[in-house]
Short mmCIF file of C-alpha atoms in Angstrom, two decimals:
data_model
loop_
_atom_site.label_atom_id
_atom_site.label_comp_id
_atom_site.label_asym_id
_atom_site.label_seq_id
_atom_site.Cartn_x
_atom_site.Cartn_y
_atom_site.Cartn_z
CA UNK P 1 39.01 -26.41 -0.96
CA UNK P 2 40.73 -27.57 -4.16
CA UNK P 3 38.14 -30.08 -4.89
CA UNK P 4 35.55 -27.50 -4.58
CA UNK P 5 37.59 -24.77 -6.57
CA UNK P 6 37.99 -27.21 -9.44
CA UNK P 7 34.24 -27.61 -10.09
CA UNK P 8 32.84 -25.15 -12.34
CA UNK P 9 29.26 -24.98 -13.49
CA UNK P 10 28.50 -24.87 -17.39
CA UNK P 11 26.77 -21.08 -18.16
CA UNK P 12 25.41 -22.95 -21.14
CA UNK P 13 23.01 -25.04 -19.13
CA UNK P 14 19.87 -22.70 -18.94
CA UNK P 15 18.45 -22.06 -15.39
CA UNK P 16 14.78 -23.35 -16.52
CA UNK P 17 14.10 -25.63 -19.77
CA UNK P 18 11.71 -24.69 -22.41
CA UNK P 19 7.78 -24.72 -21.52
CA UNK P 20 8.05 -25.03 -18.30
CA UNK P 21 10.15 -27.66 -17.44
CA UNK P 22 12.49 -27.68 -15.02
CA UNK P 23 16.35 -28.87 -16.01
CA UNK P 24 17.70 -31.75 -13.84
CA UNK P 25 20.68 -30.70 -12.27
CA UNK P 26 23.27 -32.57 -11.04
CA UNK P 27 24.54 -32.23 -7.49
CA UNK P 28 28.44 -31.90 -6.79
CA UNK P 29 27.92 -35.84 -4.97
CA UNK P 30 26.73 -36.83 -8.57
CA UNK P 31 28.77 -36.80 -11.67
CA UNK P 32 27.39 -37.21 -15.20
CA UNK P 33 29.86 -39.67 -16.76
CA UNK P 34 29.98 -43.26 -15.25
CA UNK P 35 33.73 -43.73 -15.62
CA UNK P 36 34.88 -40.02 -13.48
CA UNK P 37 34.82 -40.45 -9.70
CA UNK P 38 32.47 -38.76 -7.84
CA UNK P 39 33.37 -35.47 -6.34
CA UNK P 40 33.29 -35.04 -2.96
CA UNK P 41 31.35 -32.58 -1.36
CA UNK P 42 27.80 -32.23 -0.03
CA UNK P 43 26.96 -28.23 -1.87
CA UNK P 44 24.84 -27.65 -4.61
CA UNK P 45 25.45 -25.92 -7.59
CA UNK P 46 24.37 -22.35 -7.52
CA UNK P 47 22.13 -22.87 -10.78
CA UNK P 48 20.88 -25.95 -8.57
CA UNK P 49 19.46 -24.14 -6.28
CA UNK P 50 17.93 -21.43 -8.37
CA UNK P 51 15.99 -24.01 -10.19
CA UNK P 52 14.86 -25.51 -7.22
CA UNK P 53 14.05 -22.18 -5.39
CA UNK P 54 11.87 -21.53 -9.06
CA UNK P 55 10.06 -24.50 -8.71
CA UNK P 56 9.18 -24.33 -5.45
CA UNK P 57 8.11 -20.92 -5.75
CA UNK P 58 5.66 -22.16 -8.58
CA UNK P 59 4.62 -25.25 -6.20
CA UNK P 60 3.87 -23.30 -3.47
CA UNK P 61 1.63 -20.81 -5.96
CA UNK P 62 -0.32 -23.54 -6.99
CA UNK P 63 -0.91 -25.02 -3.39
CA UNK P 64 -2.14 -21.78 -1.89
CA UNK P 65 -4.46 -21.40 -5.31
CA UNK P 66 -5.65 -24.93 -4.66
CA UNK P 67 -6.07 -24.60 -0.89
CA UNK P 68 -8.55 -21.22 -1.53
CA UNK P 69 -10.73 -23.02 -4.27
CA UNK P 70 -11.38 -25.44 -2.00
CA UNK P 71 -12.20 -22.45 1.42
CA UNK P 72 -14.79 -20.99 -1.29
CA UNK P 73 -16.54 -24.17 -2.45
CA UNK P 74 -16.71 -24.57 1.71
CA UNK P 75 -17.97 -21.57 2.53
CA UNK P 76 -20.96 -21.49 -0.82
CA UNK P 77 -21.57 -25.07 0.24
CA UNK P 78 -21.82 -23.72 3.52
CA UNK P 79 -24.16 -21.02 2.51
CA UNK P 80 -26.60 -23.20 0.23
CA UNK P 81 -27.11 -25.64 3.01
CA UNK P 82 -28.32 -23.16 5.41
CA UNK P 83 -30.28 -21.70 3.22
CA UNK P 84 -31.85 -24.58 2.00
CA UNK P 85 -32.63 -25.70 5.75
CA UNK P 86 -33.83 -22.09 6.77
CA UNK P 87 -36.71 -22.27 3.55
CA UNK P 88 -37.51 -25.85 4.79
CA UNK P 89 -37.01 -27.57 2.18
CA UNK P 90 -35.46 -30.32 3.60
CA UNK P 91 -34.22 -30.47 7.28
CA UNK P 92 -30.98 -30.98 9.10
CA UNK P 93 -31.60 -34.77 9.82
CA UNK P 94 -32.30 -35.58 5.82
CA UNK P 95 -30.03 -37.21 3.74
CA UNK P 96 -29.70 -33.87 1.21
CA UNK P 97 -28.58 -32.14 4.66
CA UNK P 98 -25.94 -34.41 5.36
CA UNK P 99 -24.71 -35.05 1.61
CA UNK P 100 -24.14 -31.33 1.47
CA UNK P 101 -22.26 -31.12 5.20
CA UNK P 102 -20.11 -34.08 3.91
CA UNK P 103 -19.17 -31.94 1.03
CA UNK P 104 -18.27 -29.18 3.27
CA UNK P 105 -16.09 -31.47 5.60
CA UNK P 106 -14.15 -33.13 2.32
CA UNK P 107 -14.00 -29.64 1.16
CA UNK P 108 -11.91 -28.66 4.42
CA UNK P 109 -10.16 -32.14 4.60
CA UNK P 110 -8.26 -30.92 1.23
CA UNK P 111 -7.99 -27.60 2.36
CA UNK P 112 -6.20 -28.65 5.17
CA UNK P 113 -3.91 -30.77 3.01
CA UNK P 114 -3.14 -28.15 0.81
CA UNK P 115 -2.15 -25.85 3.72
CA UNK P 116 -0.05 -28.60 5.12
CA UNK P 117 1.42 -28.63 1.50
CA UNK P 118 1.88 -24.66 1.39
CA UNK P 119 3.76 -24.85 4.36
CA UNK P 120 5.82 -27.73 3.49
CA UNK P 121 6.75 -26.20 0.88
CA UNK P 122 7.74 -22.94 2.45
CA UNK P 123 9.99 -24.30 4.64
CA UNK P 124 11.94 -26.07 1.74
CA UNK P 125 11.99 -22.94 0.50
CA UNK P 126 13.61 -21.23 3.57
CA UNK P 127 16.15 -24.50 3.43
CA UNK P 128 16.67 -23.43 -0.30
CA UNK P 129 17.30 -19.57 0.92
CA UNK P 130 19.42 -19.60 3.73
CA UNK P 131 21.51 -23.25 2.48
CA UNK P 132 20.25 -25.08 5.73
CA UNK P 133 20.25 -28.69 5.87
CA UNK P 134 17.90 -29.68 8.79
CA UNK P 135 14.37 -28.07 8.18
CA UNK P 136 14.07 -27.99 11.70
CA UNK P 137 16.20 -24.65 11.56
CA UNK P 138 13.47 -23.27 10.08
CA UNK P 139 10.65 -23.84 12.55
CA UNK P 140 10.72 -21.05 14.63
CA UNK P 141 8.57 -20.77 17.38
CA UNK P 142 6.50 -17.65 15.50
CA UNK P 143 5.89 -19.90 12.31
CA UNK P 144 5.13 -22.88 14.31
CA UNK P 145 2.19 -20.54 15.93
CA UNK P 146 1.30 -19.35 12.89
CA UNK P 147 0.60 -22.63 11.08
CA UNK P 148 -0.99 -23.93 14.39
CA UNK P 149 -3.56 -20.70 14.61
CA UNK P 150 -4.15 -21.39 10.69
CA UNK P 151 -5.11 -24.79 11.03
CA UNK P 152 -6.97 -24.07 13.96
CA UNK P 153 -9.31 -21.36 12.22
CA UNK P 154 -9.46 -23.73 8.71
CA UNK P 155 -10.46 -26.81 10.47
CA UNK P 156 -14.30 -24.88 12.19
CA UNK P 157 -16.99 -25.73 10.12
CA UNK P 158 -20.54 -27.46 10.31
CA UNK P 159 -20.58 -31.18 11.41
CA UNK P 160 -23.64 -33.52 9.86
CA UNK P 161 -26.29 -33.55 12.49
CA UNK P 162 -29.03 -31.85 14.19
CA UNK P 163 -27.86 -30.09 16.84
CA UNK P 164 -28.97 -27.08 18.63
CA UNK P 165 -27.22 -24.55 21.57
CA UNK P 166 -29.18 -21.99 23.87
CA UNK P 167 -28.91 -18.63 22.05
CA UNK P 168 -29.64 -15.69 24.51
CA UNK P 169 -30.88 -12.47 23.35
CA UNK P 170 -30.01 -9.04 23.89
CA UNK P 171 -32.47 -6.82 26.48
CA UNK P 172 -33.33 -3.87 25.76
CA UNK P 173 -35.71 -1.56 28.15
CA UNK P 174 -39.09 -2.53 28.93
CA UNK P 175 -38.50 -6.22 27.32
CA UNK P 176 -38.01 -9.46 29.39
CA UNK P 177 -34.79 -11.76 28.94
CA UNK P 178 -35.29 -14.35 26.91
CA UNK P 179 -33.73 -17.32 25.27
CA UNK P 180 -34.24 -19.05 22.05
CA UNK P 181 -32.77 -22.29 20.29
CA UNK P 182 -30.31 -21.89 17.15
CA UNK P 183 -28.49 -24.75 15.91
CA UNK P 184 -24.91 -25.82 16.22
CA UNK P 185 -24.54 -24.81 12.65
CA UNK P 186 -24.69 -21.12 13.23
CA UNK P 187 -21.70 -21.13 15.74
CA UNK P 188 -19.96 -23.09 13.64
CA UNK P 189 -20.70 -21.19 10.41
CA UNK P 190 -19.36 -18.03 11.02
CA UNK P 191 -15.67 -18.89 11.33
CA UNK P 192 -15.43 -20.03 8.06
CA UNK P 193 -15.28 -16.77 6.90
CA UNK P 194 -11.90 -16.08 8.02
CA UNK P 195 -11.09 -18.48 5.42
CA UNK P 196 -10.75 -15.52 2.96
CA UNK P 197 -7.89 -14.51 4.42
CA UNK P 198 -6.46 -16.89 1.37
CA UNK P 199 -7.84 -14.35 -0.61
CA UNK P 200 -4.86 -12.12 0.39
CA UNK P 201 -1.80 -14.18 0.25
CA UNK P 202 -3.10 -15.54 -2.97
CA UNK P 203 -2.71 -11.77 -4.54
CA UNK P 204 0.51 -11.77 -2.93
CA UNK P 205 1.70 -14.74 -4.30
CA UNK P 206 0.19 -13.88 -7.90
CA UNK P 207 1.26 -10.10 -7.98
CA UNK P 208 3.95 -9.19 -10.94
CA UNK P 209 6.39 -7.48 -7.60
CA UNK P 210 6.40 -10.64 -6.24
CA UNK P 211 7.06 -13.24 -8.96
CA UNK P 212 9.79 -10.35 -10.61
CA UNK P 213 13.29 -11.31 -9.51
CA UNK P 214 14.14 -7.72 -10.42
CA UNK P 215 12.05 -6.25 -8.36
CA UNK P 216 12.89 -8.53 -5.27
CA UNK P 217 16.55 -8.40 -5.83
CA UNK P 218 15.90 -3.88 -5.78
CA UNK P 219 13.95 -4.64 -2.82
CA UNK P 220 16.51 -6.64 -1.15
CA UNK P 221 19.00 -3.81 -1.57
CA UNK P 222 16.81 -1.24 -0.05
CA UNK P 223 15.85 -3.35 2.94
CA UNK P 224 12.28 -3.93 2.20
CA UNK P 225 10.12 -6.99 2.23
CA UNK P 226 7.55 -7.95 -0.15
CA UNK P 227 4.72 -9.17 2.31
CA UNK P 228 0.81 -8.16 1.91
CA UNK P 229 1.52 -4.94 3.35
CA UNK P 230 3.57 -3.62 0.65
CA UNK P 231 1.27 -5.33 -2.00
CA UNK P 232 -1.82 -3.42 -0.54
CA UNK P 233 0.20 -0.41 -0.57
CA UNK P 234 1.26 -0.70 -4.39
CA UNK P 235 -2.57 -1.21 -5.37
CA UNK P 236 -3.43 1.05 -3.13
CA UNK P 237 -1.03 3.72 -4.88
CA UNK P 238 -1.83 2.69 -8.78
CA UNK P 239 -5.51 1.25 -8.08
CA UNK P 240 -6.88 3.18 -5.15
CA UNK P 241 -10.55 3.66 -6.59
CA UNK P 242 -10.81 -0.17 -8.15
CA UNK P 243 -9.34 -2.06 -4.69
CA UNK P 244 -11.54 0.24 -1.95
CA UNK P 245 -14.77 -0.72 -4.20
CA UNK P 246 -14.33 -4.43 -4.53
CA UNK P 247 -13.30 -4.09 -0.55
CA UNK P 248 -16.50 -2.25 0.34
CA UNK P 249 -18.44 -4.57 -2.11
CA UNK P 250 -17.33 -7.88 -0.38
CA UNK P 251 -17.32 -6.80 3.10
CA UNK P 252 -21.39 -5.15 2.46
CA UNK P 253 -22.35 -9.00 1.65
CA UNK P 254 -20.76 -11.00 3.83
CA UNK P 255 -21.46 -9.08 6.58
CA UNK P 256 -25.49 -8.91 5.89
CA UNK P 257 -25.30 -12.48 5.39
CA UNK P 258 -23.20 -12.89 8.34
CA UNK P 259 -25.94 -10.77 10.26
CA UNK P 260 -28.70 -12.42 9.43
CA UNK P 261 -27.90 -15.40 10.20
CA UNK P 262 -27.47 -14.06 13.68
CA UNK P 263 -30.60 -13.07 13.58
CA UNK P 264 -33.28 -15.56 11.73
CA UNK P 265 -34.01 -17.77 14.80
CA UNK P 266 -35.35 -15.40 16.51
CA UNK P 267 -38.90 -16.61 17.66
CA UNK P 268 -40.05 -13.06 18.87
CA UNK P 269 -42.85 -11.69 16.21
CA UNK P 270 -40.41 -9.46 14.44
CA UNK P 271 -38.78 -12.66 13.47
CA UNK P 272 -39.83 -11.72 9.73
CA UNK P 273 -38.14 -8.21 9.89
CA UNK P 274 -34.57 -10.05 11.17
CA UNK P 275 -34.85 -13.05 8.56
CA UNK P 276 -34.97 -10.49 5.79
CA UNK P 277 -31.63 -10.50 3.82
CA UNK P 278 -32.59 -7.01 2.92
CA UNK P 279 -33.42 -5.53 6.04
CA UNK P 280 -29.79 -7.04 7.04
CA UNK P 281 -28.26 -5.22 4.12
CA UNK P 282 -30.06 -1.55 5.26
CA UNK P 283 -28.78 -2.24 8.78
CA UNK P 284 -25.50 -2.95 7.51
CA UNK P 285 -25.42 0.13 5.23
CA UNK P 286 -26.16 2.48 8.02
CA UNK P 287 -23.89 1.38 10.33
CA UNK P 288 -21.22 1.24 7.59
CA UNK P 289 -22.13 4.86 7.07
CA UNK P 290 -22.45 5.98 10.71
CA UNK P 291 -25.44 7.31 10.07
CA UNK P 292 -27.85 4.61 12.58
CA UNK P 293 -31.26 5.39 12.15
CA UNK P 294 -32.75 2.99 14.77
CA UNK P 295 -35.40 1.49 13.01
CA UNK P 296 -33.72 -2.14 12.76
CA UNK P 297 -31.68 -3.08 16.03
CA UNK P 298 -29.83 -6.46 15.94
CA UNK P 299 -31.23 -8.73 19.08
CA UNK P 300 -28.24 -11.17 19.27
CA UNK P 301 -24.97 -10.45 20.79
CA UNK P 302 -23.67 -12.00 17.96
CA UNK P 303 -25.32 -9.26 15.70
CA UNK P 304 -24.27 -6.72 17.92
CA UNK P 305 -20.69 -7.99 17.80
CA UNK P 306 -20.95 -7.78 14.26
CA UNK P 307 -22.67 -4.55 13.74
CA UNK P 308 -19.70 -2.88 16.17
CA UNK P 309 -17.29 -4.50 13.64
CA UNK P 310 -18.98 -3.21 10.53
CA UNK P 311 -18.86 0.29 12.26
CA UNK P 312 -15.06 0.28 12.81
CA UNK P 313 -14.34 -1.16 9.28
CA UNK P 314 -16.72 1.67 7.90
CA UNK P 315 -14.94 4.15 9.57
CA UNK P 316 -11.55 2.62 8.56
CA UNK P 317 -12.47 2.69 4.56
CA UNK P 318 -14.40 6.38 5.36
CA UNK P 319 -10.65 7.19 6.42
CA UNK P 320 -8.90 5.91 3.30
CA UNK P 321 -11.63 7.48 0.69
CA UNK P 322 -10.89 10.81 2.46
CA UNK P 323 -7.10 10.32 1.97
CA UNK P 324 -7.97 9.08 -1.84
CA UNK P 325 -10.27 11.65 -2.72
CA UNK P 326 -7.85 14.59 -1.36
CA UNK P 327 -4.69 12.62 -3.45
CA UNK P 328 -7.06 12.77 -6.28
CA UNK P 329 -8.06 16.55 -6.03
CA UNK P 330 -4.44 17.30 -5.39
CA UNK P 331 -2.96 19.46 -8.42
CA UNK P 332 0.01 17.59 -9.87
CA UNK P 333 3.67 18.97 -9.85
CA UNK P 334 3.05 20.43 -13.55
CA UNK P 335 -0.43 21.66 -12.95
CA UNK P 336 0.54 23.30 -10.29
CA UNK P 337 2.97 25.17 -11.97
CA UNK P 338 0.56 26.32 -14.24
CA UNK P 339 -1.78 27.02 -11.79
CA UNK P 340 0.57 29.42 -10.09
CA UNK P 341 2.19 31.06 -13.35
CA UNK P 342 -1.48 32.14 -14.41
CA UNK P 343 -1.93 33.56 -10.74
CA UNK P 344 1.43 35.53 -10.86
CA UNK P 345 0.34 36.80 -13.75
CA UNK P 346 -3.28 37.85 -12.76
CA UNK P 347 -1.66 39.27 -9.41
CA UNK P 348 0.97 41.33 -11.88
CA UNK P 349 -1.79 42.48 -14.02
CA UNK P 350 -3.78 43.82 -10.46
CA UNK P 351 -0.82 45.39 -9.32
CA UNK P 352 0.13 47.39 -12.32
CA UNK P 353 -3.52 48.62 -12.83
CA UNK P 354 -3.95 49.82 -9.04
CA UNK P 355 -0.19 51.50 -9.32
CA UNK P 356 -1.92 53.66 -12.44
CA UNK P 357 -5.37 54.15 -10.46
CA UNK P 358 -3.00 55.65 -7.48
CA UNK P 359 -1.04 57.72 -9.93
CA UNK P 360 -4.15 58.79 -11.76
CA UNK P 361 -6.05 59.77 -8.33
CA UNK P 362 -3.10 61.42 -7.34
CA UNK P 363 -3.31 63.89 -10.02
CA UNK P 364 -6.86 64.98 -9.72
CA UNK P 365 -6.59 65.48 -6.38
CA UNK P 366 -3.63 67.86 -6.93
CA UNK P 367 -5.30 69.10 -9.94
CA UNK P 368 -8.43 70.15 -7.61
CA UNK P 369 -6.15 71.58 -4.71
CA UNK P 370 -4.53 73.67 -7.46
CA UNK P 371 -7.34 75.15 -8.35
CA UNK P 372 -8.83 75.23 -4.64
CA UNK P 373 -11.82 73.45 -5.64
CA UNK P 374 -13.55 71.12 -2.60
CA UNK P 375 -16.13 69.27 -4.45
CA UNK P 376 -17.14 66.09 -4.28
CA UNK P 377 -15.36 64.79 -6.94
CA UNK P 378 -11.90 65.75 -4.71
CA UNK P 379 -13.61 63.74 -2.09
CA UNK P 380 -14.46 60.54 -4.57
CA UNK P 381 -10.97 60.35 -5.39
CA UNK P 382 -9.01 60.60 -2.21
CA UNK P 383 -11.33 57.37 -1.38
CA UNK P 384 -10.55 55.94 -4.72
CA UNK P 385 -6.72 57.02 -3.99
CA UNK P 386 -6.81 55.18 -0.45
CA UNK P 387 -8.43 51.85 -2.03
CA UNK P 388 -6.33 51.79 -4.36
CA UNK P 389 -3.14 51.48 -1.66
CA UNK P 390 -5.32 48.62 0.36
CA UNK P 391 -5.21 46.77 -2.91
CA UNK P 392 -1.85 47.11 -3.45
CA UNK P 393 -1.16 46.31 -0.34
CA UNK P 394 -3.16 43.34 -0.35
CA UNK P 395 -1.95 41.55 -4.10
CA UNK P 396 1.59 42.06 -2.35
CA UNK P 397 0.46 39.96 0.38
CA UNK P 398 -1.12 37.03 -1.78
CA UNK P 399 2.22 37.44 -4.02
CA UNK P 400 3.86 36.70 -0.66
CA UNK P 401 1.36 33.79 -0.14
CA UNK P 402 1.57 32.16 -3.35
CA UNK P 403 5.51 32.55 -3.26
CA UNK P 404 5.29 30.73 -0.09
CA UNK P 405 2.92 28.06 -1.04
CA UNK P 406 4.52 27.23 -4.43
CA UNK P 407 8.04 26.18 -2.40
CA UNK P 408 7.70 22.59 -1.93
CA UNK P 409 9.77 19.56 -0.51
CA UNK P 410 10.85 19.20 -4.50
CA UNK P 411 11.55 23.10 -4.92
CA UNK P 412 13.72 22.98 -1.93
CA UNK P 413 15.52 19.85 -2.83
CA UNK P 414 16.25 21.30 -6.64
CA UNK P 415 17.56 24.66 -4.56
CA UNK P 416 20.15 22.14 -2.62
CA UNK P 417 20.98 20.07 -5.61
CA UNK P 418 21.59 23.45 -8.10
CA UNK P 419 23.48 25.29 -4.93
CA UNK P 420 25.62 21.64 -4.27
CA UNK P 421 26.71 21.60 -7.73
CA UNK P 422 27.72 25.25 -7.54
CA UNK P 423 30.07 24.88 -4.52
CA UNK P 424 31.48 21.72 -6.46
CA UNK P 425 31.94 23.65 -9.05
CA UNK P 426 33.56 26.44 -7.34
CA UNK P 427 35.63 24.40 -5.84
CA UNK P 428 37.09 22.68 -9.14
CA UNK P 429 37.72 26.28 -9.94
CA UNK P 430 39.76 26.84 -6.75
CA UNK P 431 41.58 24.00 -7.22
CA UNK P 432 42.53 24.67 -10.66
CA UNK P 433 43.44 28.58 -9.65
CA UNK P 434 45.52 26.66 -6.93
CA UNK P 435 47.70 24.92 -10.10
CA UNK P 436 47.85 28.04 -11.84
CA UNK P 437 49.59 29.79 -9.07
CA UNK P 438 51.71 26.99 -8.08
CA UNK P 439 53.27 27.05 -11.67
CA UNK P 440 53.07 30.30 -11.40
CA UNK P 441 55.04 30.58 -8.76
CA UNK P 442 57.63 27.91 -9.77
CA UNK P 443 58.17 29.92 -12.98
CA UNK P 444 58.72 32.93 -10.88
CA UNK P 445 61.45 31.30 -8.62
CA UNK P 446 62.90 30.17 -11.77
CA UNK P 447 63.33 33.75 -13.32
CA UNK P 448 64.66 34.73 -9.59
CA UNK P 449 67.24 31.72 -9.89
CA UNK P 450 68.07 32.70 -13.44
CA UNK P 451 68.25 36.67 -12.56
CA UNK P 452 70.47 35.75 -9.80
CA UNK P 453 72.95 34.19 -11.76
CA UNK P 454 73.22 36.48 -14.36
CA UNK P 455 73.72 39.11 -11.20
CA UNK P 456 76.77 36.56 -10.37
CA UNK P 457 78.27 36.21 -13.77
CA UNK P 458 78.25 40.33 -14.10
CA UNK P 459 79.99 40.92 -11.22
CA UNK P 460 82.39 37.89 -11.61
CA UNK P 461 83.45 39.53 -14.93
CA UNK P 462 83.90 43.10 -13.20
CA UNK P 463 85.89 41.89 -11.01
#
């Protein structure tokens, strides 16, 4: 414990050098002068560490950035291919075919790398964290299954070749089953879509909550974890309008193109109608709206499948532009204020105006009794004296209404704070009424005392 006790790091040595690189530091095994023996000891320094944790943090950044540049030049390679073999301009046993597959498979060769990289470095980073020395610590059995299930969904994607699968097709009444041919490619195709899910951690890892060590160290006091969740929520909360359009956006395309690709082999006549990238974007679009209009049906399962998926996700993002929309329409704290100030005032106004109608109707009808006169007008104005009570009446009830509505969560909380620093208050003032009559009562027993002896010293000297 001395040894360790008598090293002391420099707090000249910055944490992280100028532009960007990264100052060596010097573990307590090493020493910086040849002729001082080494220090025994197998910790880092503290600055050590947050260095290292700094650059792995920016290592990781740029593996998860590399690893999703190379899952969207898959998937557009992807895309052209198929494309390019669906038009016919070359097939899937030409050498353009297979260039553009090989592209796709080096294309998921690095991606795999760079995952392997990501989590690699992630690990070192949970070594850095928690001051572990065997990374085996740190592979739980969860992250183990998550790196296995990520690899596993990364790795799908079409193989050079020719090669074709039975596709059945959906029934429907009055037709016959049927079966068609589809290549491998189609299977194989579609999974490389959940690729994107880069997309996400990569606004993770570049969001401004994340990368702030303020912000992490707050939320490390209050017990919360900055994950995806919490990022969504954030943009969700300052960017509501932006984030649900670029969701709806990329989730319209890639699920028409997703659909038709379900559905271009067919070999029924409407092949035409399914093979249409527009007539996959209408079906799409009213499904997404729940609105169905039967015209376009998928005839896949796999069309199906995704048609019941667009349907849930539409009614997901219907959900959260209802909840937007009413946040948006919502009067703020200040406006709301207003809002209610002008209606008090109205309401005051309506009150005061029907009191004088009931006060004026009141007179003519005495003035007509007094002079035992039943005419019509005596008649008009006991109705105009009885409206004017239901009015009064009812602006007392929407006074009651808007009192009621206007006391909020924040009203009640300022009620409890002001009435809190009352009873404090009060109770300073008790306590210093409780002095006051403790040296009040101490100066009192001290005029007793003194009384008492002059009482003494009188009747000593009488005596």
């Amino acid at each position: 414990m001395s040894v360790m006790s008598s090293v002391v790091e420099d707090p000249g040595i910055p944490l992280v050098g100028m532009n960007g690189n990264h100052v060596h530091y010097k573990t307590l095994n090493e020493s910086t002068d040849s002729v001082t023996p080494k220090v025994p000891g197998r910790f880092e320094t503290v600055g050590s560490r947050l260095a290292k944790r700094k650059e792995l943090y920016y290592r990781r950044k740029r593996a998860n950035d590399a690893a999703l540049g190379f899952a969207i030049a898959g998937i557009f390679l992807m895309i052209i291919e198929t494309e390019l073999t669906h038009a016919e301009v070359f097939t899937r046993r030409e050498l353009p075919s297979y260039l553009i597959k090989m592209m796709v498979t080096a294309s998921t060769v690095a991606l795999l790398i760079f995952l392997g990289i990501y989590h690699r470095l992630d690990i070192k980073l949970f070594i850095v964290d928690n001051s572990v020395d065997d990374w085996k610590i740190a592979m739980s059995p969860r992250r183990v299954v998550k790196i296995v299930v990520e690899f596993c969904t990364c790795i799908i994607h079409p193989i050079p070749g020719d090669f074709t699968i039975w596709w059945e097709r959906t029934v429907s009444q009055g037709e016959i089953s049927r079966t068609d041919d589809v290549p491998l490619d189609v299977v194989l195709s579609l999974p490389m879509f959940l690729r994107l899910y880069l997309v996400c951690r990569t606004v993770m890892l570049h969001s401004r909550l994340y990368q702030d060590a303020s912000s992490q160290s707050l939320g490390a006091l209050n017990r919360i974890h900055f994950n995806f969740r919490f990022i969504f929520k954030s943009f969700m909360a300052v960017h509501p309008t932006y984030l649900l359009t670029l969701i709806i956006v990329c989730m319209f395309f890639v699920a028409s193109w997703c659909l038709r690709l379900c559905e271009m082999y067919d070999s029924s006549p409407d092949e035409a109608v399914h093979a249409n990238y527009l007539n996959s974007m209408w079906l799409v679009a009213i499904t997404f709206l729940s609105v169905g209009y039967g015209d376009i049906v998928p005839s896949t399962y796999c069309g199906r499948g995704i048609a019941v998926t667009t349907g849930i996700f539409g009614a997901g993002v219907t959900a959260l532009v209802v909840a937007v929309l009413a946040r948006k329409l919502e009067l703020s704290r200040s406006e709301k204020y207003v809002h209610d100030f002008v209606i008090d005032v109205d309401l005051d106004k309506r009150l005061k105006n029907e009191a004088a109608n009931v006060m004026r109707s009141g007179w003519f009808i005495y003035k007509y009794r007094r002079i035992k006169q039943n005419s019509s007008n005596s008649l008009n104005y006991q109705r105009k004296l009885l409206e004017a009570i239901y009015n009064i009446r009812e602006i007392k009830a929407a006074q009651r209404r808007l009192v009621d509505s206007s006391t909020t969560l924040v009203e009640l909380y300022k009620s409890h704070s002001e009435m809190a620093r009352s009873v404090e208050n009060v109770k300073v003032r008790q306590g210093i009424l409780d002095d006051k009559m403790d040296n009040l009562e101490s100066k009192i027993l001290s005029i007793h005392e003194k009384l008492n002896a002059i009482h003494t010293a009188v009747t000593q000297k009488q005596k």
